[in-house]
mmCIF file of C-alpha atoms in Angstrom:
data_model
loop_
_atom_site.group_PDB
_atom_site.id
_atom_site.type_symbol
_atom_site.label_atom_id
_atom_site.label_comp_id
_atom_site.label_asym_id
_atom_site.label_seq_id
_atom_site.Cartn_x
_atom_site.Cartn_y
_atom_site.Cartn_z
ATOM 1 C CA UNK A 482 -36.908 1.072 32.446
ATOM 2 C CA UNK A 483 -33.861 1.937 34.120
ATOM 3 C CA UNK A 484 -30.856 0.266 32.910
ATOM 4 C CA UNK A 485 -32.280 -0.593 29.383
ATOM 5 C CA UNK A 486 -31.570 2.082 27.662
ATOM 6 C CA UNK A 487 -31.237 2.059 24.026
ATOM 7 C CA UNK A 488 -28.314 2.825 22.570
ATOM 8 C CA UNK A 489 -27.391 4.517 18.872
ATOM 9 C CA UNK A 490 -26.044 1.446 16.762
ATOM 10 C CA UNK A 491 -23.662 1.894 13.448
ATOM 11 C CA UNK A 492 -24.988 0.798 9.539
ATOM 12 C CA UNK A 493 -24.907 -2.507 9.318
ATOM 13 C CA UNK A 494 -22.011 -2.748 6.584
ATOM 14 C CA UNK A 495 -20.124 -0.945 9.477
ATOM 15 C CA UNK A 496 -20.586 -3.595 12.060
ATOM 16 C CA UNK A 497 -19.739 -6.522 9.531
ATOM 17 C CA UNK A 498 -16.675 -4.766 8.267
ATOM 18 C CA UNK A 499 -13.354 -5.666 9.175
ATOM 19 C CA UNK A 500 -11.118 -3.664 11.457
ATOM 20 C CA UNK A 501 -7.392 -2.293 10.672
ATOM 21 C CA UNK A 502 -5.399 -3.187 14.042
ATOM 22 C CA UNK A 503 -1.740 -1.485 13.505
ATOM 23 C CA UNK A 504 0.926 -2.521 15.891
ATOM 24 C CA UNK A 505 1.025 -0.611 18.916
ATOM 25 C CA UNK A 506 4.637 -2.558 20.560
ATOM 26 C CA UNK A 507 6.520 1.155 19.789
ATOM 27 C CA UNK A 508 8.823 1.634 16.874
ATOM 28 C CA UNK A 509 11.703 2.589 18.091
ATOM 29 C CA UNK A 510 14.281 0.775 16.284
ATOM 30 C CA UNK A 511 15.387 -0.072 12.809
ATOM 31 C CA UNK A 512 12.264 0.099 10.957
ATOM 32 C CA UNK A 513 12.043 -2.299 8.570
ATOM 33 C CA UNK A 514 8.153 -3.613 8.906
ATOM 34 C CA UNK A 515 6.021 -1.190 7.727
ATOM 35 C CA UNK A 516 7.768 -0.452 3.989
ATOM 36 C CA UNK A 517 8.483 3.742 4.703
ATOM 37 C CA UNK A 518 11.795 4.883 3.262
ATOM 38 C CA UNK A 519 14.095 3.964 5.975
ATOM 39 C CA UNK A 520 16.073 7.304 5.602
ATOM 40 C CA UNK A 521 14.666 10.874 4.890
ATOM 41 C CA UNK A 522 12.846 12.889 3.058
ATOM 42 C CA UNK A 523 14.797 14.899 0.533
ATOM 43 C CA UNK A 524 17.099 17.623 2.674
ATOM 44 C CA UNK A 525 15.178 20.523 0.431
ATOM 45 C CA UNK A 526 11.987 19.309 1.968
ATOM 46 C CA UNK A 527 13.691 19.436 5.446
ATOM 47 C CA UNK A 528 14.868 22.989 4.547
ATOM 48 C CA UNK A 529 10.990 23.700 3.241
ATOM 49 C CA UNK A 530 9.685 22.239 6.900
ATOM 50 C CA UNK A 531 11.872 25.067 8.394
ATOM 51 C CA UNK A 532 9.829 27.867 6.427
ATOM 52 C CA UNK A 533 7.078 27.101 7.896
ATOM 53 C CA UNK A 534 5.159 29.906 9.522
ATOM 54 C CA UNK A 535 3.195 30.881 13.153
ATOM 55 C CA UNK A 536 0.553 32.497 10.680
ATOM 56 C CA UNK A 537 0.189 29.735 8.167
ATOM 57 C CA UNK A 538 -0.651 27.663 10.537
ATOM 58 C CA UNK A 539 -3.634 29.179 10.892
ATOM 59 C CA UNK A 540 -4.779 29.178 7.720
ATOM 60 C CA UNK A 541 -6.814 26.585 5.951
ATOM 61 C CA UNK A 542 -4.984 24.557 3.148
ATOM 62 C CA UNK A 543 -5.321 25.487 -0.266
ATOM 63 C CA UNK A 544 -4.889 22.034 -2.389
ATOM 64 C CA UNK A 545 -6.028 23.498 -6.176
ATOM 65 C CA UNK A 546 -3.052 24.844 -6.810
ATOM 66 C CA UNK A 547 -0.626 22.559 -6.009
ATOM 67 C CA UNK A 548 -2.556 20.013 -7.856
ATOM 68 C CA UNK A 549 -2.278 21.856 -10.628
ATOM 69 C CA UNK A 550 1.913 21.550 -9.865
ATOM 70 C CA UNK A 551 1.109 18.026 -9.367
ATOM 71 C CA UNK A 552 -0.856 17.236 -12.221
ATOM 72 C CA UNK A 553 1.584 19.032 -14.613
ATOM 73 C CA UNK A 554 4.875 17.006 -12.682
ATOM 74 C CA UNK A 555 3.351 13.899 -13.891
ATOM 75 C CA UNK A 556 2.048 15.098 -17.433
ATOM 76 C CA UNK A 557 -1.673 14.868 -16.863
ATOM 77 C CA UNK A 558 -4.344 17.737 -16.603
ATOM 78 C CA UNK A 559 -5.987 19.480 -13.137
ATOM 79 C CA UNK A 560 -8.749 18.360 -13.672
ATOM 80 C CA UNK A 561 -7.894 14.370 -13.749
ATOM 81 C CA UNK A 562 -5.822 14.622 -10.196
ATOM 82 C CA UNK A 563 -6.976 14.723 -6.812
ATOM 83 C CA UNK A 564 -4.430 15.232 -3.909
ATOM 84 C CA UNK A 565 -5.985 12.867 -0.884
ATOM 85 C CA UNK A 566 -5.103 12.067 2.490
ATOM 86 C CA UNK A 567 -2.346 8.975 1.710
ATOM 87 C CA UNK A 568 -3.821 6.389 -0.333
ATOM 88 C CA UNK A 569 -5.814 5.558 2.196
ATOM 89 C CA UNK A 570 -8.138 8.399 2.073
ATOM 90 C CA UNK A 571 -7.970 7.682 -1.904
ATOM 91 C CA UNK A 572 -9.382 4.479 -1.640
ATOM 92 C CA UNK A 573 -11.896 5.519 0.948
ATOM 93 C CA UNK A 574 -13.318 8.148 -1.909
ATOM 94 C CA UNK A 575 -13.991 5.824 -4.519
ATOM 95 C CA UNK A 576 -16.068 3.328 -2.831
ATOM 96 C CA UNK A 577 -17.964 6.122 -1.350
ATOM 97 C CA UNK A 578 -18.055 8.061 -5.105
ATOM 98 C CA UNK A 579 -19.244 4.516 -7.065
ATOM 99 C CA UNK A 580 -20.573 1.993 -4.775
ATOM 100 C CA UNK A 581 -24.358 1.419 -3.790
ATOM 101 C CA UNK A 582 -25.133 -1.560 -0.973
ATOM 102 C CA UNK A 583 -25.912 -3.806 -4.208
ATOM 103 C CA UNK A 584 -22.755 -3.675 -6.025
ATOM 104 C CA UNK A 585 -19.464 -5.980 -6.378
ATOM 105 C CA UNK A 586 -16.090 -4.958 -5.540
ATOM 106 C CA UNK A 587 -13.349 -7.379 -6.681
ATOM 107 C CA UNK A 588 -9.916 -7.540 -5.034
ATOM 108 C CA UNK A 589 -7.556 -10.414 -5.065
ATOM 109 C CA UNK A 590 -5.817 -11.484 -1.489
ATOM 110 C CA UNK A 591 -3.479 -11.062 -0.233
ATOM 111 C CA UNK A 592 -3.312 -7.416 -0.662
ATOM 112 C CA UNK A 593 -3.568 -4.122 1.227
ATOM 113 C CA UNK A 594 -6.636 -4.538 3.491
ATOM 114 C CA UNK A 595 -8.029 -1.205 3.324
ATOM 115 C CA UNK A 596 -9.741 -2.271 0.113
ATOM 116 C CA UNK A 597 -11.943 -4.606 1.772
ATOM 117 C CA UNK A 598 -11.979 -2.068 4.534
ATOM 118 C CA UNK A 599 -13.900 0.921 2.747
ATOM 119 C CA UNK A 600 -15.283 -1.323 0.447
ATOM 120 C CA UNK A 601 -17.251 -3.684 3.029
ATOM 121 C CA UNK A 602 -18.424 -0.357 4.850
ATOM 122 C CA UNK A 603 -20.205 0.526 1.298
ATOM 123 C CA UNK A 604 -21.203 -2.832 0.126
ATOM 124 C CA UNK A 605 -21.216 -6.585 1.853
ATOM 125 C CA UNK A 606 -20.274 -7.635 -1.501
ATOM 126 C CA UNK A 607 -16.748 -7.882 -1.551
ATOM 127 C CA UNK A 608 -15.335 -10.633 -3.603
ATOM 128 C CA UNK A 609 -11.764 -11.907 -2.462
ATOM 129 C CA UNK A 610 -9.746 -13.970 -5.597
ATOM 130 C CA UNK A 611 -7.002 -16.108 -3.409
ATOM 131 C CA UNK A 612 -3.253 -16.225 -5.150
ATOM 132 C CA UNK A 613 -2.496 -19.714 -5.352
ATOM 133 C CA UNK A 614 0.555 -20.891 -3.327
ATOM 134 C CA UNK A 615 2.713 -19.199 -6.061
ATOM 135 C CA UNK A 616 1.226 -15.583 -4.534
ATOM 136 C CA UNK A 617 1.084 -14.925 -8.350
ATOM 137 C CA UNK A 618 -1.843 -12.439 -9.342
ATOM 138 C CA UNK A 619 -4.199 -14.953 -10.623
ATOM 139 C CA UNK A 620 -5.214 -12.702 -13.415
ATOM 140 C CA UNK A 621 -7.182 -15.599 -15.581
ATOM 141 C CA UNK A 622 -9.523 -16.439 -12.212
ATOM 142 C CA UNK A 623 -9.400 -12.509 -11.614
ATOM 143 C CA UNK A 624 -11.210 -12.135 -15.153
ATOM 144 C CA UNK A 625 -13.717 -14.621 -14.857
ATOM 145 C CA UNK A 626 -14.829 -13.166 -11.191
ATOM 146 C CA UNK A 627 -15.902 -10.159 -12.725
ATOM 147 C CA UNK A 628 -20.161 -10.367 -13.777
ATOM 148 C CA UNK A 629 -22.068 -7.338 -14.657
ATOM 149 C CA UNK A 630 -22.611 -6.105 -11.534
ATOM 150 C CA UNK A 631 -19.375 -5.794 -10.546
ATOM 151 C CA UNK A 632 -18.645 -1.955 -9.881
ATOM 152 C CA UNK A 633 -15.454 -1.367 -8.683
ATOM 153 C CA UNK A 634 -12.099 -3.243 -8.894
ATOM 154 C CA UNK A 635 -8.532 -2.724 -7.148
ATOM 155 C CA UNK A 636 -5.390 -3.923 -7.777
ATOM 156 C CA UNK A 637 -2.069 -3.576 -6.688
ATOM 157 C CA UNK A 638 0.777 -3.594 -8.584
ATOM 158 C CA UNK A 639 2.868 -4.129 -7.400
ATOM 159 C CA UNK A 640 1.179 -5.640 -4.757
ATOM 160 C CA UNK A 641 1.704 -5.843 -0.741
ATOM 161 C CA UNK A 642 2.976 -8.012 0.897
ATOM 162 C CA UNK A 643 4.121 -10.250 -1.925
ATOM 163 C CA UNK A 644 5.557 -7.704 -4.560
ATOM 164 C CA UNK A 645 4.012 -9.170 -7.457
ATOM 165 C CA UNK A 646 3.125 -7.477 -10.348
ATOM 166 C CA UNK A 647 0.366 -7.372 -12.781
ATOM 167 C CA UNK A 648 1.237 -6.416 -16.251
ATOM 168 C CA UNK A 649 -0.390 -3.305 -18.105
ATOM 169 C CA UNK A 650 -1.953 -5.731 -20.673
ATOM 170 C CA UNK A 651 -3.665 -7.509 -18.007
ATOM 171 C CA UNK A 652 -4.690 -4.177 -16.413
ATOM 172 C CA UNK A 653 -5.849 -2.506 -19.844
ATOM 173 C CA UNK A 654 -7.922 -6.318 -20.483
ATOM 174 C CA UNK A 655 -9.604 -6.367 -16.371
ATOM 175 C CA UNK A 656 -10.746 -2.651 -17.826
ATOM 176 C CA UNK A 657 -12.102 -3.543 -20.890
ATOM 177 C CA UNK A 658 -13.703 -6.894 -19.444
ATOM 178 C CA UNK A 659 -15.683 -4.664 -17.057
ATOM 179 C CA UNK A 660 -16.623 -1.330 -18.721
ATOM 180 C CA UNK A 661 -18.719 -0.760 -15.916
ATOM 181 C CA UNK A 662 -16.953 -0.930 -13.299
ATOM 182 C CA UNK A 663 -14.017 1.456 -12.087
ATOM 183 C CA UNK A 664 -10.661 0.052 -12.174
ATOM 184 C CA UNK A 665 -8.485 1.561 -9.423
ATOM 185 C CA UNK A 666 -4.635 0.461 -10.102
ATOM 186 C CA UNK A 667 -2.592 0.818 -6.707
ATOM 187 C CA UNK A 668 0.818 2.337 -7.939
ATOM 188 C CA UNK A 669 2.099 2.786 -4.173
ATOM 189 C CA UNK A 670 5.522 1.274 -4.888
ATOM 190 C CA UNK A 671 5.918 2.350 -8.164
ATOM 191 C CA UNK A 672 9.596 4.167 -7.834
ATOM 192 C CA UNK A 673 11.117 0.503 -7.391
ATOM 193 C CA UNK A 674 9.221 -1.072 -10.134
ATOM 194 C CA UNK A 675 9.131 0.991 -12.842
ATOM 195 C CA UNK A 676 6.147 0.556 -15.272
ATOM 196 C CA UNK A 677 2.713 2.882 -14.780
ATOM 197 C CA UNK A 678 -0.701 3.031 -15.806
ATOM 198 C CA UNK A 679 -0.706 6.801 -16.405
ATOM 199 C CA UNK A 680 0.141 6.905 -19.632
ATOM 200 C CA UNK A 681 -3.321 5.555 -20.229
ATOM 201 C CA UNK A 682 -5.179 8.288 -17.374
ATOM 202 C CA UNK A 683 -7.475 9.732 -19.444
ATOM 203 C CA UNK A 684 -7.690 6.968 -22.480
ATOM 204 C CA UNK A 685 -9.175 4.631 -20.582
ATOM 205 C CA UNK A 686 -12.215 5.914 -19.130
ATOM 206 C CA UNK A 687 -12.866 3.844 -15.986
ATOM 207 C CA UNK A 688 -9.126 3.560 -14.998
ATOM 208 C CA UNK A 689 -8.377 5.289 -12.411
ATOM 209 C CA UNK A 690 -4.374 5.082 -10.754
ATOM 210 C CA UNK A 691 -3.214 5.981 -6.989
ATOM 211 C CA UNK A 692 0.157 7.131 -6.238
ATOM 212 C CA UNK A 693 1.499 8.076 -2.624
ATOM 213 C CA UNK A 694 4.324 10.103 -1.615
ATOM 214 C CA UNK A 695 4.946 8.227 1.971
ATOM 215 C CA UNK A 696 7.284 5.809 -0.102
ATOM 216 C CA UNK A 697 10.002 7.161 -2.576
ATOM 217 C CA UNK A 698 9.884 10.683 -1.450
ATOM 218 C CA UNK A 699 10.075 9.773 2.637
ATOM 219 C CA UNK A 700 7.002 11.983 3.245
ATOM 220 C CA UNK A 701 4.196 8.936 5.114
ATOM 221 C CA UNK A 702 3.989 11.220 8.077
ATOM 222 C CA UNK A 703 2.860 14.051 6.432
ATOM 223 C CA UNK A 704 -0.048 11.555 4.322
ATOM 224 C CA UNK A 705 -0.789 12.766 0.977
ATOM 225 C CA UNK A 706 -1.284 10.579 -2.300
ATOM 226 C CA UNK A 707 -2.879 11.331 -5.284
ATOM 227 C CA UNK A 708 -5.775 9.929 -7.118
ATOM 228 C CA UNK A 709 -5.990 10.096 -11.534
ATOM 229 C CA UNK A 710 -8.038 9.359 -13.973
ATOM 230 C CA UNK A 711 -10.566 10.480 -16.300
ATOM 231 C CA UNK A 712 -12.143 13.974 -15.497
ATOM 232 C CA UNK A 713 -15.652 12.312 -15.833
ATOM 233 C CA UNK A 714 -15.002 9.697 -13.239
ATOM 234 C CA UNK A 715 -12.621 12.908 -10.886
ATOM 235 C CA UNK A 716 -15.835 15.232 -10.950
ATOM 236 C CA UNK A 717 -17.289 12.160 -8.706
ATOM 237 C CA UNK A 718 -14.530 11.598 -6.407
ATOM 238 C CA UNK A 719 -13.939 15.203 -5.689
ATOM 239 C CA UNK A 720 -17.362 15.251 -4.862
ATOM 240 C CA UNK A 721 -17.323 13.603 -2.091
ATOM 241 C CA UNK A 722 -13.801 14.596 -1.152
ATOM 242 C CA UNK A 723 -13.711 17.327 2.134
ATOM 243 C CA UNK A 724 -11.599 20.742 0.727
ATOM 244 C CA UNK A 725 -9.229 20.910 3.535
ATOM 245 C CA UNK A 726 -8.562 16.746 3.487
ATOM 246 C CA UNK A 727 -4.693 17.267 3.047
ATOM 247 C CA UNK A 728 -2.824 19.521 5.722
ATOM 248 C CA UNK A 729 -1.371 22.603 4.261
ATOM 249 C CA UNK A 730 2.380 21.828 5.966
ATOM 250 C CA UNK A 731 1.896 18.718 3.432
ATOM 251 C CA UNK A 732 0.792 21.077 0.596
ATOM 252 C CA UNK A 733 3.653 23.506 1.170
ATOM 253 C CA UNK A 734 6.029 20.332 0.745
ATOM 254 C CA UNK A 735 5.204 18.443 -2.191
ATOM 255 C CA UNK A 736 6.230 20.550 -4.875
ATOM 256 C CA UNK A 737 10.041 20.659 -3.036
ATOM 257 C CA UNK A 738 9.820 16.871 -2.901
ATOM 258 C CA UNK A 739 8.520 16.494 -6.772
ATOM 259 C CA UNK A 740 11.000 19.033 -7.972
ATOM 260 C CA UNK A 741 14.259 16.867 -6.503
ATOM 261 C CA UNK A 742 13.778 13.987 -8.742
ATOM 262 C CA UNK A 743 17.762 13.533 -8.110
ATOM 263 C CA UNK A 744 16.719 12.766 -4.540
ATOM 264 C CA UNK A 745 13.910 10.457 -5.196
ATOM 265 C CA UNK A 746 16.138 8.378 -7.864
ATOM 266 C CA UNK A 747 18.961 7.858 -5.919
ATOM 267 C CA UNK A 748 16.538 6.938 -3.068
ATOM 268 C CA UNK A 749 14.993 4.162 -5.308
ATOM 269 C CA UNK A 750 18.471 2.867 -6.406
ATOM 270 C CA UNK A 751 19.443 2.074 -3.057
ATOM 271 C CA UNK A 752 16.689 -0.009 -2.773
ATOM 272 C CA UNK A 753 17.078 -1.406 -6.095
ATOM 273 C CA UNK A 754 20.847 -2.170 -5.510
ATOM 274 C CA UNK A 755 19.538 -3.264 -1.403
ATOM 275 C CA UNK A 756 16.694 -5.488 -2.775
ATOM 276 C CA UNK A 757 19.158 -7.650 -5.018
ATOM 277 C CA UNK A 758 21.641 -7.930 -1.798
ATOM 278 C CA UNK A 759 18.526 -8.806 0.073
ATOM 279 C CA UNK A 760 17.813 -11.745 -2.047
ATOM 280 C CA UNK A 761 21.706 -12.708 -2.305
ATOM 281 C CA UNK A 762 21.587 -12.787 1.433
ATOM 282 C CA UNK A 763 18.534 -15.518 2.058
ATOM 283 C CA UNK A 764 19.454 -17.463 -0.610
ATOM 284 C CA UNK A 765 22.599 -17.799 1.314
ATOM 285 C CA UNK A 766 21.002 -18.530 4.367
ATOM 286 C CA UNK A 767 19.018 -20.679 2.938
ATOM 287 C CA UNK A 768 15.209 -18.760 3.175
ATOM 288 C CA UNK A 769 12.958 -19.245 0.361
ATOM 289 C CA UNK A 770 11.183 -16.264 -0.668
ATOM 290 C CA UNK A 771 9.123 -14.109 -3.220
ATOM 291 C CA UNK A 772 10.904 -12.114 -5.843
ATOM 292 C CA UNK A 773 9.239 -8.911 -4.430
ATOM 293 C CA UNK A 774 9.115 -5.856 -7.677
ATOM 294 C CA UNK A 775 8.801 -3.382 -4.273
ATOM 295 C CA UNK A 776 11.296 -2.377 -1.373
ATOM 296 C CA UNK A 777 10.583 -5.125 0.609
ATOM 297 C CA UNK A 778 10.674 -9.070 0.605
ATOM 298 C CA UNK A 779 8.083 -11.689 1.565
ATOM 299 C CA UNK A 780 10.243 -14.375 3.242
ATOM 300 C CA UNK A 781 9.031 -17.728 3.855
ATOM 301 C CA UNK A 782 9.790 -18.893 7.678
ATOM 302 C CA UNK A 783 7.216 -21.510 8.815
ATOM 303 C CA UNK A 784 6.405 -22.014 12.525
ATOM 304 C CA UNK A 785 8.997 -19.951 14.049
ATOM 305 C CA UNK A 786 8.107 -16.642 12.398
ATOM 306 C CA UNK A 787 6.790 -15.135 15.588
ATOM 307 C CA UNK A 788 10.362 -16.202 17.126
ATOM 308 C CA UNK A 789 11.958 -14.599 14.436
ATOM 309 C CA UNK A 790 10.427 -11.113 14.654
ATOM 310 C CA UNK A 791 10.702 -11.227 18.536
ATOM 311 C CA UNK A 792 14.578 -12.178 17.816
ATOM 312 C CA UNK A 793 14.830 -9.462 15.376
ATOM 313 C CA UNK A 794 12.976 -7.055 17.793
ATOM 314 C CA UNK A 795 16.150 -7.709 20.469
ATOM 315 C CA UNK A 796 18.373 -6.884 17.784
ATOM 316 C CA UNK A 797 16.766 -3.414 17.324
ATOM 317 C CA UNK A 798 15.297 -4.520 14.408
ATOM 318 C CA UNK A 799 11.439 -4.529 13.584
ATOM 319 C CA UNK A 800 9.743 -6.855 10.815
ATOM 320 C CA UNK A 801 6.032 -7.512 9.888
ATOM 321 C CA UNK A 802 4.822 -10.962 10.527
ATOM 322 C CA UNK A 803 2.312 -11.608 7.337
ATOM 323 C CA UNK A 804 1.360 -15.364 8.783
ATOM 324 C CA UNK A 805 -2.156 -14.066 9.131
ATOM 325 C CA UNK A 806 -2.602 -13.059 5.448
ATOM 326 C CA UNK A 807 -4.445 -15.398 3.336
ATOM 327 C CA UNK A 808 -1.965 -18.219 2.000
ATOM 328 C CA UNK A 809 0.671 -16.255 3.547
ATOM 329 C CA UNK A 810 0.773 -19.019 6.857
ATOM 330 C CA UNK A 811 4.504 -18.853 8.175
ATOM 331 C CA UNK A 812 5.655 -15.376 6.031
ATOM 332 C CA UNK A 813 7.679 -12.346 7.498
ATOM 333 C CA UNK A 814 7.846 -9.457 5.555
ATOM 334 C CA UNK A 815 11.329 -7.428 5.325
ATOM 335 C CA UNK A 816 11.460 -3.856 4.612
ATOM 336 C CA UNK A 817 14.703 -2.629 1.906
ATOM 337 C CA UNK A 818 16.216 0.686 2.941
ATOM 338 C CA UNK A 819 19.070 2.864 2.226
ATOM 339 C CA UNK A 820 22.376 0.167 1.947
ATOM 340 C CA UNK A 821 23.324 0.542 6.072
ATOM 341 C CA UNK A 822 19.954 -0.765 7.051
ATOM 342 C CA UNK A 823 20.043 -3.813 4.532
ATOM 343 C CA UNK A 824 23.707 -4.119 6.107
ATOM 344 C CA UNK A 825 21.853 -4.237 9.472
ATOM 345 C CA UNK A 826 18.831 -6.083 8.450
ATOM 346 C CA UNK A 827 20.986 -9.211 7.001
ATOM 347 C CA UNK A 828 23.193 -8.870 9.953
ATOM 348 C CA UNK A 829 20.454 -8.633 12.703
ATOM 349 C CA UNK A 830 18.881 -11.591 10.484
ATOM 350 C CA UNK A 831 21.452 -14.098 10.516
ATOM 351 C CA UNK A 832 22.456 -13.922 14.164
ATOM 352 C CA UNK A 833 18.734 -14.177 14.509
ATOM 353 C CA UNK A 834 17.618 -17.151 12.831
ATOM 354 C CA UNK A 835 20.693 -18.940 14.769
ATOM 355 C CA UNK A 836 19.643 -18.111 17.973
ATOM 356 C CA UNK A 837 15.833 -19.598 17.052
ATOM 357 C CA UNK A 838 17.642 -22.901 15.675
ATOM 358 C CA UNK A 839 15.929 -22.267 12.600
ATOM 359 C CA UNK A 840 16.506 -24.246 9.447
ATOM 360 C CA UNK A 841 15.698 -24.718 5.698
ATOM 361 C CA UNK A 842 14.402 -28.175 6.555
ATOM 362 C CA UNK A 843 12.002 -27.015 9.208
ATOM 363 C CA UNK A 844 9.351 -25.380 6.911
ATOM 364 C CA UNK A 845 6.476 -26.766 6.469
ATOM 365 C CA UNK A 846 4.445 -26.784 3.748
ATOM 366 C CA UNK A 847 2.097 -23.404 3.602
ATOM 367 C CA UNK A 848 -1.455 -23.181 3.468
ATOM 368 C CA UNK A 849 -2.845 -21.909 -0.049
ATOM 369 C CA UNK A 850 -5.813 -21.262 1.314
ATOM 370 C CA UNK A 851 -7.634 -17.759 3.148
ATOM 371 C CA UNK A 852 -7.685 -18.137 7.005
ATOM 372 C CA UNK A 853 -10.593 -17.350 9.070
ATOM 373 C CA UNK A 854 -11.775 -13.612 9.191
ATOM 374 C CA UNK A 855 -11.155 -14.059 13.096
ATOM 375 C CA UNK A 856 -8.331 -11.841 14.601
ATOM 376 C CA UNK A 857 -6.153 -10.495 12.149
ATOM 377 C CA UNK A 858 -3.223 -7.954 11.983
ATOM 378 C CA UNK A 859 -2.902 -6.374 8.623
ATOM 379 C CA UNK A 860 -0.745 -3.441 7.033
#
């Protein structure tokens, strides 16, 4: 009958999933919201970028070889490293590699909410462990989540937004609690912590670690990350992996970027030396916040957090309003750049939290527990 047409419908897991919404407001300003290196890539990159060719355009991307480049860079063999499409597109491939419609996925919240987006599209068993009001990974209520048929687990460390860390004892005991189920440790911010998992690629046999290279090395519009682990669990993910899933301009570029480790250190000092100023500079003014391991801060505003980023936003400076993360009611997130944008950031931020009449006394206490799965704006 006209006008009751069927129409094709998606899985259900796809319909009950959650959706990523990114900002859309333009980011034309200081960007200090969405935790990219603030500055450049490394100037041999640029000089790489310049190479680049009419022809090679047109060819398809070859990725074997430069993980090969990759793999030996970071001391591990071929065959345990995958180059992907950001993190992103790592995460994506592991629920699709290991999870059936039956199976558990653990993740503790807040974190990065593409885990419980590719995981819900697999499975509709996605089980969230809340931080307390600390934001501490709650690593004894993490343990006892896991059952036997949990199958896959991801962590951050450290983690976004809060920049907590989990230590590699906990790690190495959540992968020997739950020796079937793959472990994937989220090393994203790495450079500005410090301590890594892939020492143990390979040892540990359902550990597998993510890296990117939109961070540190300045390269998130290119996308390209890398997945390790054991070659038995890689043969999987590769599987289901497309050939051509990284762009060849972003092939042609990583082995510049990995060989300037001069570049890549000095970028992570400035943070380092930005993230302490950072810290100096709200305890001055008087904002509470989380001692972030990453290059950004978690800062505690209450009720006038949406005030604050539109403030900032005048000020041609852009922050990420977390208040819709759960337990993270009333939080702004703070990117740490090169030390001219921290100069700017602290600058933009005091002027800013005097025009709201904001003050120490006027936040409230936080929730501690998730929000609703309503309308949500994650990172």
């Amino acid at each position: 009958m006209k006008g009751t047409a069927l129409m094709p419908r998606a899985r259900k897991a796809v319909l009950a999933m959650p959706e990523y919404h990114p900002p859309l407001a333009g980011r034309d300003a200081l960007r200090l919201d969405f935790n990219e290196n603030t500055f450049a890539a490394s100037p041999k990159v640029i000089e790489r970028l310049k190479q680049t060719t009419a022809e090679g355009l047109t060819k398809y991307p070859e990725r074997e070889g430069v993980e090969r480049i990759t793999a030996a860079h970071f001391g591990l063999q071929a065959d345990q490293v995958l180059l992907t499409n950001g993190v992103d597109e790592a995460i994506h491939l592991v629920c699709a590699a290991f999870l059936e419609e039956d199976d558990e996925v653990i993740v503790c919240t807040p974190t990065f909410f593409m885990y419980e987006v590719s995981a819900g599209m697999m499975t509709a068993h996605v089980k969230k462990v809340q931080a307390d009001a600390s934001l501490e990974f709650p690593y004894e209520r993490f343990l006892a989540a896991t059952t036997p048929r949990t199958k896959l687990v991801m962590v951050a460390s450290p983690n976004n937004p809060t920049g907590a860390v989990v230590s590699r004892e906990h790690l190495l005991a959540i992968c020997a609690a739950a020796p079937q189920a793959v472990v994937m440790v989220d090393e994203a911010y790495y450079h500005f912590f410090g301590e890594s998992l892939f020492t143990d690629v390979g040892k540990v046999p359902n550990l597998l670690v993510a890296r990117t290279f939109s961070k540190a090395y300045g390269l998130a519009n290119l996308r390209i990350g890398l997945l390790a682990g054991d070659a038995g669990l890689m043969k999987y993910v590769r599987k289901v992996s497309s050939p051509y899933n990284v762009n060849g301009v972003a092939l042609d570029c990583l082995p510049v970027a990995l060989a300037d480790d001069a570049f890549v250190a000095w970028y992570a000092e400035q943070v380092r030396v930005g993230l302490a100023r950072m810290m100096d500079g709200l305890r001055a003014l008087g904002v509470e916040f989380f001692p972030s391991h990453a290059n950004f801060v978690l800062m505690k505003i209450g009720k006038k957090h949406a005030e604050l980023v539109k403030a900032m936003r005048t000020r041609g400076v852009l922050l990420r309003d977390r208040s819709t993360d759960p337990g993270c009611d009333g939080y702004v997130r703070i990117t740490i750049g090169v030390a001219e944008h921290v100069t700017r950031g602290l600058a933009a931020l005091k002027e800013s939290l005097a025009e709201i009449g904001w003050a120490p006394e006027q936040v409230s206490e936080l929730a501690s527990q998730p929000v609703s799965e309503g309308e949500r704006e994650w990172e």
